[in-house]
Short mmCIF file of C-alpha atoms in Angstrom, two decimals:
data_model
loop_
_atom_site.label_atom_id
_atom_site.label_comp_id
_atom_site.label_asym_id
_atom_site.label_seq_id
_atom_site.Cartn_x
_atom_site.Cartn_y
_atom_site.Cartn_z
CA UNK A 1 28.07 102.53 7.89
CA UNK A 2 26.86 104.96 5.32
CA UNK A 3 23.54 105.45 3.23
CA UNK A 4 21.08 107.58 1.71
CA UNK A 5 17.34 107.41 2.28
CA UNK A 6 14.18 109.63 1.52
CA UNK A 7 12.59 111.45 4.35
CA UNK A 8 9.25 109.82 4.19
CA UNK A 9 10.95 106.28 4.15
CA UNK A 10 12.94 107.04 7.35
CA UNK A 11 10.05 109.03 9.14
CA UNK A 12 7.18 106.58 9.28
CA UNK A 13 8.91 103.74 11.02
CA UNK A 14 10.73 106.06 13.25
CA UNK A 15 7.43 107.63 14.58
CA UNK A 16 6.01 104.29 15.25
CA UNK A 17 9.00 102.98 16.89
CA UNK A 18 9.78 106.05 18.83
CA UNK A 19 6.25 105.53 20.70
CA UNK A 20 7.88 102.70 22.62
CA UNK A 21 10.98 104.74 23.84
CA UNK A 22 10.20 106.21 27.07
CA UNK A 23 11.49 109.86 27.59
CA UNK A 24 13.02 109.12 31.27
CA UNK A 25 15.30 106.04 31.23
CA UNK A 26 17.62 104.69 33.99
CA UNK A 27 19.67 103.21 31.19
CA UNK A 28 20.93 105.82 28.79
CA UNK A 29 20.86 103.39 25.70
CA UNK A 30 17.25 102.79 26.29
CA UNK A 31 16.69 106.54 25.05
CA UNK A 32 18.25 105.40 21.87
CA UNK A 33 17.03 103.57 18.81
CA UNK A 34 19.09 100.85 17.09
CA UNK A 35 19.81 101.36 13.33
CA UNK A 36 20.81 98.01 11.70
CA UNK A 37 21.74 98.08 8.00
CA UNK A 38 22.36 94.81 6.22
CA UNK A 39 21.34 93.22 2.94
CA UNK A 40 17.48 93.29 3.46
CA UNK A 41 17.42 97.05 4.27
CA UNK A 42 17.55 99.32 7.28
CA UNK A 43 15.71 98.10 10.56
CA UNK A 44 14.95 100.52 13.32
CA UNK A 45 14.38 99.09 17.00
CA UNK A 46 13.19 100.64 19.97
CA UNK A 47 12.48 99.04 23.33
CA UNK A 48 11.70 100.09 27.28
CA UNK A 49 12.45 96.31 28.18
CA UNK A 50 8.77 95.45 28.24
CA UNK A 51 7.69 96.11 24.66
CA UNK A 52 10.05 96.04 21.71
CA UNK A 53 9.16 97.34 18.14
CA UNK A 54 11.19 96.71 14.98
CA UNK A 55 10.46 99.04 11.87
CA UNK A 56 11.89 98.03 8.51
CA UNK A 57 12.32 100.34 5.60
CA UNK A 58 14.22 100.36 2.06
CA UNK A 59 17.30 102.78 1.53
CA UNK A 60 18.52 104.27 -1.81
CA UNK A 61 22.27 104.11 -1.62
CA UNK A 62 24.59 102.02 0.51
CA UNK A 63 28.29 102.39 1.02
CA UNK A 64 28.73 100.35 4.12
CA UNK A 65 26.74 98.19 6.31
CA UNK A 66 26.69 98.09 10.20
CA UNK A 67 24.74 99.05 13.37
CA UNK A 68 24.56 101.71 15.82
CA UNK A 69 22.32 103.32 18.48
CA UNK A 70 21.34 107.14 18.14
CA UNK A 71 19.11 109.35 20.56
CA UNK A 72 15.49 108.64 19.43
CA UNK A 73 13.79 111.86 20.06
CA UNK A 74 16.63 113.91 18.58
CA UNK A 75 16.68 111.88 15.38
CA UNK A 76 12.94 112.07 15.13
CA UNK A 77 12.71 115.88 15.58
CA UNK A 78 15.36 116.32 13.05
CA UNK A 79 13.45 114.16 10.26
CA UNK A 80 10.33 115.97 11.18
CA UNK A 81 11.85 119.43 10.67
CA UNK A 82 13.19 118.71 7.38
CA UNK A 83 11.21 119.71 4.20
CA UNK A 84 8.95 117.12 2.44
CA UNK A 85 10.70 115.14 -0.35
CA UNK A 86 14.21 115.77 1.32
CA UNK A 87 17.02 113.28 0.79
CA UNK A 88 18.89 112.24 3.90
CA UNK A 89 22.44 111.02 3.83
CA UNK A 90 23.53 109.20 7.05
CA UNK A 91 27.40 108.37 7.84
CA UNK A 92 28.75 106.86 11.05
CA UNK A 93 32.40 107.44 11.84
CA UNK A 94 34.15 107.45 15.24
CA UNK A 95 31.29 107.05 17.38
CA UNK A 96 29.36 109.94 15.70
CA UNK A 97 26.44 109.92 13.34
CA UNK A 98 26.48 112.58 10.82
CA UNK A 99 23.05 113.59 9.25
CA UNK A 100 23.33 115.53 5.96
CA UNK A 101 20.25 116.79 4.02
CA UNK A 102 20.69 119.65 1.65
CA UNK A 103 22.44 122.52 3.28
CA UNK A 104 21.47 121.08 6.83
CA UNK A 105 24.10 119.08 8.84
CA UNK A 106 23.66 117.41 12.16
CA UNK A 107 25.94 115.31 14.34
CA UNK A 108 24.66 113.15 17.05
CA UNK A 109 26.29 111.12 19.65
CA UNK A 110 26.01 107.39 19.48
CA UNK A 111 26.21 104.32 21.84
CA UNK A 112 27.45 100.90 20.71
CA UNK A 113 24.93 98.35 19.38
CA UNK A 114 26.30 95.76 21.86
CA UNK A 115 24.83 97.68 24.69
CA UNK A 116 21.30 97.66 23.30
CA UNK A 117 19.06 95.17 25.06
CA UNK A 118 17.27 92.55 22.77
CA UNK A 119 14.29 90.46 23.78
CA UNK A 120 15.29 86.81 24.51
CA UNK A 121 14.13 84.18 22.15
CA UNK A 122 11.96 81.38 23.40
CA UNK A 123 10.02 78.66 21.85
CA UNK A 124 6.63 79.43 20.68
CA UNK A 125 3.74 77.67 22.21
CA UNK A 126 0.96 78.54 19.58
CA UNK A 127 0.00 81.22 16.97
CA UNK A 128 -3.24 82.57 15.63
CA UNK A 129 -4.01 84.59 12.34
CA UNK A 130 -6.52 87.46 12.46
CA UNK A 131 -7.33 90.30 10.34
CA UNK A 132 -5.95 93.43 11.37
CA UNK A 133 -9.22 95.44 11.13
CA UNK A 134 -11.01 92.76 13.26
CA UNK A 135 -8.18 92.83 15.92
CA UNK A 136 -8.20 96.79 15.88
CA UNK A 137 -12.18 96.54 16.47
CA UNK A 138 -11.79 94.28 19.24
CA UNK A 139 -9.00 96.21 21.10
CA UNK A 140 -10.75 99.61 20.47
CA UNK A 141 -14.12 98.46 21.88
CA UNK A 142 -12.66 97.01 25.03
CA UNK A 143 -9.44 98.73 25.95
CA UNK A 144 -10.84 101.80 27.60
CA UNK A 145 -11.83 99.54 30.64
CA UNK A 146 -8.21 98.71 31.55
CA UNK A 147 -6.87 100.09 34.84
CA UNK A 148 -4.28 102.67 34.80
CA UNK A 149 -2.03 102.33 37.69
CA UNK A 150 -3.65 99.62 39.70
CA UNK A 151 -1.81 97.78 42.59
CA UNK A 152 -3.39 94.81 41.28
CA UNK A 153 -0.99 94.90 38.26
CA UNK A 154 -2.70 92.15 36.25
CA UNK A 155 -5.65 94.60 35.83
CA UNK A 156 -3.25 97.04 33.96
CA UNK A 157 -3.61 95.05 30.87
CA UNK A 158 -5.98 93.11 28.82
CA UNK A 159 -6.83 89.32 28.85
CA UNK A 160 -6.48 87.37 25.61
CA UNK A 161 -8.43 83.99 26.09
CA UNK A 162 -7.81 81.74 22.92
CA UNK A 163 -9.97 78.63 22.36
CA UNK A 164 -9.98 76.15 19.62
CA UNK A 165 -12.82 78.04 18.10
CA UNK A 166 -12.86 81.50 19.45
CA UNK A 167 -10.76 84.59 20.59
CA UNK A 168 -12.05 86.62 23.56
CA UNK A 169 -10.72 89.67 25.12
CA UNK A 170 -11.58 91.21 28.47
CA UNK A 171 -10.57 94.24 30.18
CA UNK A 172 -11.50 95.54 33.72
CA UNK A 173 -10.49 97.96 36.34
CA UNK A 174 -12.58 96.49 38.95
CA UNK A 175 -15.54 98.98 38.55
CA UNK A 176 -16.51 98.09 35.00
CA UNK A 177 -15.57 95.32 32.62
CA UNK A 178 -15.50 95.14 28.70
CA UNK A 179 -15.59 91.95 26.93
CA UNK A 180 -15.78 90.94 23.07
CA UNK A 181 -15.50 87.47 21.58
CA UNK A 182 -15.26 86.37 17.87
CA UNK A 183 -15.44 83.05 16.34
CA UNK A 184 -12.13 81.63 14.72
CA UNK A 185 -10.59 78.39 14.24
CA UNK A 186 -7.39 78.02 16.08
CA UNK A 187 -4.88 75.10 16.21
CA UNK A 188 -5.08 74.44 20.04
CA UNK A 189 -7.19 72.06 22.10
CA UNK A 190 -7.23 73.55 25.68
CA UNK A 191 -8.05 77.21 26.11
CA UNK A 192 -5.30 79.57 27.01
CA UNK A 193 -5.29 82.77 28.97
CA UNK A 194 -2.56 85.43 28.77
CA UNK A 195 -2.42 89.05 29.85
CA UNK A 196 -0.95 91.76 27.58
CA UNK A 197 0.37 95.10 29.56
CA UNK A 198 -1.39 98.18 28.76
CA UNK A 199 1.56 99.66 26.92
CA UNK A 200 1.71 96.64 24.66
CA UNK A 201 -1.99 96.94 23.78
CA UNK A 202 -1.69 100.65 23.22
CA UNK A 203 1.52 100.07 20.69
CA UNK A 204 -0.09 97.21 19.18
CA UNK A 205 -3.23 99.23 18.13
CA UNK A 206 -1.11 101.98 16.67
CA UNK A 207 0.58 99.40 14.30
CA UNK A 208 -2.75 97.91 12.98
CA UNK A 209 -4.58 99.44 10.07
CA UNK A 210 -8.08 99.06 8.84
CA UNK A 211 -6.91 98.32 5.26
CA UNK A 212 -4.14 95.84 6.36
CA UNK A 213 -4.25 91.99 5.63
CA UNK A 214 -3.82 89.36 8.26
CA UNK A 215 -1.63 89.43 11.25
CA UNK A 216 0.23 86.66 13.00
CA UNK A 217 0.01 86.64 16.73
CA UNK A 218 2.53 84.17 18.13
CA UNK A 219 2.41 83.35 21.96
CA UNK A 220 5.37 82.23 23.96
CA UNK A 221 5.65 81.47 27.62
CA UNK A 222 6.50 84.98 28.52
CA UNK A 223 6.09 87.00 25.22
CA UNK A 224 3.62 87.89 22.45
CA UNK A 225 4.80 88.60 19.14
CA UNK A 226 2.99 90.28 15.98
CA UNK A 227 4.52 90.35 12.60
CA UNK A 228 3.25 92.48 9.77
CA UNK A 229 5.28 93.37 6.51
CA UNK A 230 7.01 96.55 7.85
CA UNK A 231 7.00 95.89 11.75
CA UNK A 232 7.60 93.23 14.27
CA UNK A 233 6.08 93.91 17.69
CA UNK A 234 7.18 92.03 20.89
CA UNK A 235 5.80 92.44 24.19
CA UNK A 236 6.26 90.75 27.60
CA UNK A 237 3.20 89.21 29.11
CA UNK A 238 1.93 89.99 32.52
CA UNK A 239 2.79 87.25 35.00
CA UNK A 240 -0.38 86.98 37.05
CA UNK A 241 -3.91 85.52 37.20
CA UNK A 242 -6.83 87.54 35.73
CA UNK A 243 -9.90 87.48 37.71
CA UNK A 244 -12.86 85.09 36.64
CA UNK A 245 -14.84 87.34 34.68
CA UNK A 246 -17.73 84.91 34.62
CA UNK A 247 -18.36 85.57 38.22
CA UNK A 248 -18.56 89.47 37.29
CA UNK A 249 -21.35 89.09 34.47
CA UNK A 250 -24.74 89.80 35.98
CA UNK A 251 -27.26 87.04 35.70
CA UNK A 252 -30.97 86.93 36.16
CA UNK A 253 -31.58 90.57 35.26
CA UNK A 254 -35.28 91.04 34.53
CA UNK A 255 -35.54 94.61 33.65
CA UNK A 256 -34.56 95.54 30.17
CA UNK A 257 -34.53 98.94 28.76
CA UNK A 258 -33.54 99.52 25.06
CA UNK A 259 -32.68 103.18 24.06
CA UNK A 260 -30.75 105.08 21.46
CA UNK A 261 -26.97 105.09 21.95
CA UNK A 262 -26.47 108.57 20.65
CA UNK A 263 -29.43 110.10 22.59
CA UNK A 264 -28.34 108.59 25.96
CA UNK A 265 -24.67 109.44 25.44
CA UNK A 266 -25.48 113.03 24.81
CA UNK A 267 -27.95 113.21 27.71
CA UNK A 268 -25.31 111.66 30.14
CA UNK A 269 -22.62 114.04 28.67
CA UNK A 270 -24.78 117.06 29.44
CA UNK A 271 -25.86 116.00 32.79
CA UNK A 272 -22.21 115.11 33.73
CA UNK A 273 -21.36 118.98 33.50
CA UNK A 274 -22.99 119.37 36.96
CA UNK A 275 -22.20 116.06 38.47
CA UNK A 276 -19.74 116.03 41.47
CA UNK A 277 -16.16 116.41 39.92
CA UNK A 278 -14.54 113.91 42.22
CA UNK A 279 -17.14 111.09 42.37
CA UNK A 280 -18.95 111.65 38.91
CA UNK A 281 -22.13 110.12 40.24
CA UNK A 282 -25.56 110.43 38.38
CA UNK A 283 -28.87 109.00 39.46
CA UNK A 284 -30.78 107.05 36.87
CA UNK A 285 -34.64 106.78 37.45
CA UNK A 286 -36.45 104.22 35.16
CA UNK A 287 -40.05 104.20 34.53
CA UNK A 288 -42.49 103.09 31.95
CA UNK A 289 -41.35 104.67 28.66
CA UNK A 290 -38.62 106.81 29.91
CA UNK A 291 -35.32 107.51 31.61
CA UNK A 292 -34.69 110.39 33.91
CA UNK A 293 -30.88 111.28 34.54
CA UNK A 294 -30.26 113.56 37.58
CA UNK A 295 -27.15 115.02 38.79
CA UNK A 296 -26.10 117.45 41.47
CA UNK A 297 -22.81 118.85 43.13
CA UNK A 298 -21.69 120.43 46.42
CA UNK A 299 -22.61 123.88 44.93
CA UNK A 300 -26.21 122.92 44.94
CA UNK A 301 -26.41 122.99 41.19
CA UNK A 302 -28.56 120.46 39.48
CA UNK A 303 -29.16 118.79 35.95
CA UNK A 304 -31.92 116.76 34.57
CA UNK A 305 -32.44 115.00 31.49
CA UNK A 306 -35.56 112.83 30.24
CA UNK A 307 -35.01 110.20 27.44
CA UNK A 308 -37.61 108.27 25.90
CA UNK A 309 -36.57 104.29 26.01
CA UNK A 310 -38.30 101.21 25.52
CA UNK A 311 -38.99 100.10 29.09
CA UNK A 312 -42.00 98.37 30.55
CA UNK A 313 -41.13 97.21 34.19
CA UNK A 314 -41.43 98.47 37.64
CA UNK A 315 -39.85 101.77 38.59
CA UNK A 316 -36.11 101.54 39.39
CA UNK A 317 -33.67 103.97 40.73
CA UNK A 318 -29.90 103.35 40.62
CA UNK A 319 -26.74 105.49 40.61
CA UNK A 320 -23.70 105.16 38.26
CA UNK A 321 -20.45 106.94 37.62
CA UNK A 322 -21.34 108.76 34.55
CA UNK A 323 -17.71 108.67 33.11
CA UNK A 324 -18.14 104.66 32.89
CA UNK A 325 -21.54 104.91 31.00
CA UNK A 326 -20.37 107.70 28.52
CA UNK A 327 -17.24 105.33 27.78
CA UNK A 328 -19.40 102.29 27.04
CA UNK A 329 -21.93 104.21 24.91
CA UNK A 330 -19.03 106.03 23.01
CA UNK A 331 -17.61 102.53 21.98
CA UNK A 332 -20.60 100.69 21.28
CA UNK A 333 -20.99 100.10 17.41
CA UNK A 334 -24.76 100.10 17.14
CA UNK A 335 -27.72 102.62 17.11
CA UNK A 336 -29.41 100.92 20.14
CA UNK A 337 -28.20 99.86 23.42
CA UNK A 338 -29.91 97.18 25.64
CA UNK A 339 -29.35 97.72 29.23
CA UNK A 340 -30.24 94.89 31.70
CA UNK A 341 -30.87 95.52 35.42
CA UNK A 342 -32.09 93.60 38.44
CA UNK A 343 -32.01 95.87 41.28
CA UNK A 344 -30.32 99.18 42.64
CA UNK A 345 -27.45 97.08 44.18
CA UNK A 346 -26.62 94.91 41.18
CA UNK A 347 -24.35 95.71 38.20
CA UNK A 348 -25.78 96.71 34.84
CA UNK A 349 -25.15 94.87 31.79
CA UNK A 350 -24.99 96.92 28.53
CA UNK A 351 -25.02 95.17 25.18
CA UNK A 352 -25.18 96.42 21.61
CA UNK A 353 -28.90 96.34 20.19
CA UNK A 354 -27.74 94.69 16.88
CA UNK A 355 -26.44 91.40 18.30
CA UNK A 356 -22.84 92.22 18.59
CA UNK A 357 -20.58 90.15 20.81
CA UNK A 358 -19.34 92.99 22.88
CA UNK A 359 -20.61 93.00 26.63
CA UNK A 360 -20.10 95.66 29.20
CA UNK A 361 -20.71 95.66 32.87
CA UNK A 362 -20.83 98.67 35.04
CA UNK A 363 -21.17 98.51 38.86
CA UNK A 364 -23.66 100.85 40.56
CA UNK A 365 -22.80 103.65 42.84
CA UNK A 366 -24.33 104.68 46.14
CA UNK A 367 -25.53 108.22 46.10
#
């Protein structure tokens, strides 16, 4: 196996693929990327057994085809350290990969390509086509609400619900929920629910681009696959049942507050400086025409902000985790936010004031 390639052609797919490779691995081969050179060009594959990413690029000169695995981070660091516009020559002989660029020479250890795990092929159940920019917007406006390391493993991911005329994504960590839907025609009759793991969502988001065209998402029994010209992304699905999000959506709220997203986000951010570092609680007091936001901490320090809002109902006092409110306000894509409440013990429903399909639910806190 021997070929030449420009630094830029190798670096971009290598950077994306290395995002999947974990630094600490039980299997040595999982710290490597698989380089496969064939008539179509060079493919670079990384996996952690949950997510697999294949990047494709073109090479300049080929003297021999083949495949080998090499340490991912070392290869990436070498490519980063070379000067722009460099030409790289890679040769594999006697279980060693030799990389040459100008006066620089590196020799890396390799492992056989036969040791590298591949995702099992399985029959596809259905597929959808969606614009990259739209999918990026869906993931960006909801992914912050996924759980991080919850024992309820199905919360450490995002629900994709696909119906014949819609796609809905839902994320929750049990304290807040984010949901957005778009209308689209799909070739399925019954709605399907699938859970993508957190890492799969993160890596898929990194692949998507605002300027990119459509992306095809193919769903199998245990995997999702996304294909764009330079990359193929495959992720295992989470085997579990997602909570019924319809039961979480507050119904019958009769107190509606309309305010400026930016003003409220800035006010909550300032007040949060003096909130309790552990519980992050703030008190929200709504009265005609204004919202007062109050915080204090064990050092007896206090903060208060008053924001003008469009509110014409009875006085209401309710506590929230301020971080959850700031997250929602940072991800809303409108100037105004509509907050619907019913009483101090019920969740708040936050929506964009411009009729967007995004919905956010934040549970109250007892202060």
